[in-house]
Amino acid sequence: HTYWVQYARRQHQLSLTIPPDRGMILDRNGKPFATSKLVPSVYGVPYEVEDLNLTGNKIASVLKLDSKEVIASLKKKKSFVWIKRQVTDKEASELRKLALPGIGLRYENKRFYPQGSQLAPVLGFCNIDEAGLEGIELMYNRHLAGRPGQRLTRRDALGRALAAFDQKLIPAVDGHNVILTIDQFIQFHTETALKEAVEKWKAKGGMAVVLNPNTGEI
C-alpha cells in the first residue's frame, strides 16, 4: 500500500520553480550598467503536436534551426521541451501567426547591458540562465540572483498543472541591486582617453584609476 501511494503521489504532484528577478548593477548616480528584461522563448509539448514533420519544418524556417534537430526534440517522450530560448520579438510574432498545436511561448529574463561595452571587463557577464560567470556579475552573484520560489500543485494525465489544486506556494525573493562607485560620464571619457592612447602608442592594453583630487576617493 505504501509503495503504491508514493508511486501515485510522484505521478500526480508537480513542483514548479518560480524564478526571481535578478538585481541591477548601477553607477553611483543610479544609472544602469546591467539590467534584465523579459524576452520570449519557444517550447514544445510533444504529445500535443499534430503533424510532426510540418511543425518541425515551419519552426526551423522561422527560427533558422536545423529541421531534423527540431523534429528530434518533438519526438521525445516528455511533457515539455525547449526548442529555442530567448528569441527575437519578430520570431515570436511569426510563430504566433502560425498557431502550431503543441508549440508555445514562455517569457524569461535576459541580461542586458544598456551602455554596450562600457565597463565590460569589470561588469562581466551571465549565462542564459542569468547566473554570473565573470566580474561583478560573478563576485556578487549571491546578492544579485535572489532566491527562487516554489509552487507545489497537482497535474493531470497529460502533465499539465491544475491551478485549482495548488497545495503550496513559496514566493520568489528578487535579487538586490549593486551600486558601484563608478560614474558613467567619467567612465566614458576615461575609456575614450585610454583607447586613444593605446592606439597612438600601439600598446597591448591600458589601465586607469580615477580619483577625486580633493579627497582621494576612487
Coordinates of C-alpha atoms in Angstrom, one line a residue:
H1 CA 0.0 0.0 0.0
T2 CA 2.7 2.5 1.0
Y3 CA 4.7 1.8 -2.2
W4 CA 1.7 2.4 -4.5
V5 CA 0.6 5.6 -2.6
Q6 CA 4.1 7.0 -3.0
Y7 CA 4.2 6.0 -6.7
A8 CA 0.8 7.7 -7.3
R9 CA 2.0 10.8 -5.5
R10 CA 5.1 11.1 -7.7
Q11 CA 2.8 10.9 -10.7
H12 CA 0.2 13.4 -9.5
Q13 CA 2.3 16.0 -7.8
L14 CA 4.1 18.7 -9.8
S15 CA 6.7 21.1 -8.4
L16 CA 7.3 24.3 -10.4
T17 CA 10.2 26.7 -9.8
I18 CA 9.3 30.4 -9.7
P19 CA 12.4 32.4 -10.9
P20 CA 13.3 35.7 -9.1
D21 CA 14.2 38.9 -10.9
R22 CA 17.9 39.5 -10.9
G23 CA 19.1 42.8 -9.4
M24 CA 20.5 45.6 -11.4
I25 CA 24.1 46.9 -11.4
L26 CA 24.0 50.7 -11.2
D27 CA 26.6 53.5 -11.3
R28 CA 26.9 55.9 -8.3
N29 CA 24.0 58.0 -9.7
G30 CA 21.6 55.2 -10.1
K31 CA 22.1 54.8 -13.9
P32 CA 22.0 51.1 -15.0
F33 CA 25.1 49.3 -16.3
A34 CA 23.3 45.9 -16.2
T35 CA 19.6 45.1 -16.1
S36 CA 17.2 42.4 -17.1
K37 CA 14.1 42.3 -19.3
L38 CA 11.6 39.6 -20.3
V39 CA 12.1 38.0 -23.7
P40 CA 10.2 35.2 -25.4
S41 CA 11.4 31.6 -25.5
V42 CA 9.9 28.8 -27.6
Y43 CA 8.9 25.4 -26.2
G44 CA 7.1 22.3 -27.3
V45 CA 4.6 19.9 -25.8
P46 CA 5.4 16.8 -27.9
Y47 CA 2.1 14.9 -27.3
E48 CA 0.1 17.9 -28.5
V49 CA 1.9 18.2 -31.8
E50 CA -0.4 17.0 -34.6
D51 CA 1.9 16.9 -37.7
L52 CA 5.5 16.3 -36.6
N53 CA 7.2 17.0 -39.9
L54 CA 5.1 20.0 -40.9
T55 CA 5.6 21.5 -37.4
G56 CA 9.3 20.9 -37.3
N57 CA 9.9 22.4 -40.8
K58 CA 7.9 25.5 -40.1
I59 CA 9.6 26.2 -36.8
A60 CA 13.0 25.6 -38.3
S61 CA 12.3 28.1 -41.1
V62 CA 11.2 30.8 -38.7
L63 CA 13.9 30.3 -36.1
K64 CA 16.7 29.4 -38.5
L65 CA 17.3 26.0 -37.0
D66 CA 18.0 22.5 -38.3
S67 CA 14.6 20.9 -39.0
K68 CA 16.0 17.4 -38.1
E69 CA 17.0 18.6 -34.7
V70 CA 13.7 20.3 -34.1
I71 CA 11.8 17.1 -35.1
A72 CA 14.1 15.0 -32.9
S73 CA 13.2 17.3 -29.9
L74 CA 9.5 17.0 -30.6
K75 CA 9.8 13.2 -30.7
K76 CA 11.0 13.0 -27.1
K77 CA 8.6 11.3 -24.7
K78 CA 8.4 14.4 -22.4
S79 CA 5.7 16.8 -21.4
F80 CA 7.9 19.8 -22.1
V81 CA 11.0 20.5 -24.3
W82 CA 12.8 23.8 -25.1
I83 CA 13.1 24.5 -28.8
K84 CA 14.9 27.8 -28.8
R85 CA 15.4 30.1 -25.8
Q86 CA 15.4 33.9 -25.9
V87 CA 14.2 34.6 -29.5
T88 CA 13.5 37.9 -31.1
D89 CA 10.1 39.6 -30.9
K90 CA 9.8 39.2 -34.7
E91 CA 10.4 35.5 -34.5
A92 CA 7.9 35.2 -31.7
S93 CA 5.3 37.2 -33.7
E94 CA 5.7 34.9 -36.7
L95 CA 5.2 31.8 -34.6
R96 CA 2.1 33.2 -33.0
K97 CA 0.6 33.7 -36.5
L98 CA 1.4 30.1 -37.4
A99 CA -0.6 28.9 -34.3
L100 CA 1.0 25.4 -34.4
P101 CA -0.5 22.9 -31.9
G102 CA 1.9 21.9 -29.2
I103 CA 4.1 24.9 -29.7
G104 CA 4.1 27.8 -27.2
L105 CA 6.0 30.8 -25.9
R106 CA 7.2 31.4 -22.4
Y107 CA 8.8 34.6 -21.2
E108 CA 12.0 34.6 -19.2
N109 CA 14.5 37.2 -18.1
K110 CA 17.6 38.0 -20.2
R111 CA 20.5 40.1 -19.1
F112 CA 21.1 43.4 -21.0
Y113 CA 23.9 45.9 -20.8
P114 CA 22.5 49.4 -21.8
Q115 CA 25.9 51.0 -22.1
G116 CA 27.2 48.4 -24.5
S117 CA 30.9 47.5 -24.0
Q118 CA 31.4 50.3 -21.4
L119 CA 33.0 48.8 -18.2
A120 CA 32.6 45.3 -19.7
P121 CA 35.7 43.7 -18.1
V122 CA 34.6 44.9 -14.7
L123 CA 30.9 44.0 -15.1
G124 CA 31.5 40.5 -16.5
F125 CA 28.5 38.6 -17.9
C126 CA 25.9 36.0 -17.2
N127 CA 24.9 32.7 -18.9
I128 CA 21.5 32.1 -20.5
D129 CA 20.0 31.2 -17.0
E130 CA 21.3 34.6 -15.6
A131 CA 24.0 33.1 -13.4
G132 CA 27.1 35.3 -13.1
L133 CA 30.2 33.9 -14.8
E134 CA 32.7 36.8 -14.7
G135 CA 33.4 40.2 -13.0
I136 CA 30.8 41.9 -10.7
E137 CA 28.1 39.5 -12.0
L138 CA 30.1 36.6 -10.6
M139 CA 31.5 38.2 -7.5
Y140 CA 28.1 39.5 -6.3
N141 CA 26.0 36.7 -7.8
R142 CA 24.6 35.6 -4.5
H143 CA 23.3 39.2 -3.9
L144 CA 22.1 39.8 -7.4
A145 CA 20.5 36.4 -8.1
G146 CA 17.8 36.4 -5.4
R147 CA 16.1 33.2 -4.3
P148 CA 13.7 31.1 -6.4
G149 CA 10.2 30.3 -5.2
Q150 CA 8.3 27.1 -5.5
R151 CA 4.7 26.2 -6.4
L152 CA 3.5 22.7 -5.5
T153 CA 0.4 21.6 -7.3
R154 CA -1.2 18.6 -9.0
R155 CA -1.1 17.6 -12.7
D156 CA -3.4 15.8 -15.0
A157 CA -2.7 12.7 -17.1
L158 CA -1.1 14.9 -19.8
G159 CA 1.3 16.5 -17.2
R160 CA -0.5 19.9 -17.2
A161 CA -0.6 21.9 -13.9
L162 CA -4.0 22.1 -12.2
A163 CA -4.2 25.6 -10.6
A164 CA -7.3 24.6 -8.6
F165 CA -5.2 22.0 -6.8
D166 CA -2.3 24.2 -5.7
Q167 CA -1.0 22.9 -2.4
K168 CA 1.8 25.2 -1.5
L169 CA 3.2 28.5 -2.8
I170 CA 6.6 30.0 -1.7
P171 CA 7.1 33.4 -3.5
A172 CA 10.4 34.1 -5.1
V173 CA 12.7 36.7 -3.5
D174 CA 14.1 39.1 -6.0
G175 CA 17.8 39.9 -6.1
H176 CA 19.4 43.1 -4.7
N177 CA 20.8 45.9 -6.7
V178 CA 24.6 46.5 -6.6
I179 CA 25.7 50.2 -6.7
L180 CA 29.2 50.9 -7.9
T181 CA 31.4 53.9 -7.1
I182 CA 31.8 54.4 -10.9
D183 CA 30.3 57.4 -12.6
Q184 CA 29.1 56.6 -16.2
F185 CA 30.1 60.0 -17.6
I186 CA 33.6 59.9 -16.2
Q187 CA 33.9 56.2 -17.2
F188 CA 33.0 57.1 -20.8
H189 CA 35.7 59.8 -21.0
T190 CA 38.3 57.6 -19.3
E191 CA 37.7 54.8 -21.7
T192 CA 37.9 57.2 -24.7
A193 CA 41.2 58.6 -23.4
L194 CA 42.6 55.1 -22.9
K195 CA 41.6 54.0 -26.3
E196 CA 43.2 57.0 -28.0
A197 CA 46.5 56.5 -26.0
V198 CA 46.6 52.7 -26.7
E199 CA 46.1 53.3 -30.5
K200 CA 48.6 56.2 -30.6
W201 CA 51.4 54.4 -28.9
K202 CA 50.4 50.9 -30.2
A203 CA 50.3 49.5 -26.7
K204 CA 49.0 46.0 -25.9
G205 CA 46.5 47.5 -23.5
G206 CA 45.8 50.2 -20.9
M207 CA 44.5 50.7 -17.4
A208 CA 43.3 53.7 -15.4
V209 CA 42.2 54.6 -11.9
V210 CA 40.2 57.8 -11.5
L211 CA 40.4 59.6 -8.2
N212 CA 38.9 62.7 -6.7
P213 CA 42.0 65.0 -6.3
N214 CA 40.4 66.7 -3.3
T215 CA 39.6 63.6 -1.2
G216 CA 41.5 60.7 -2.8
E217 CA 38.1 58.9 -3.3
I218 CA 38.3 56.3 -6.1

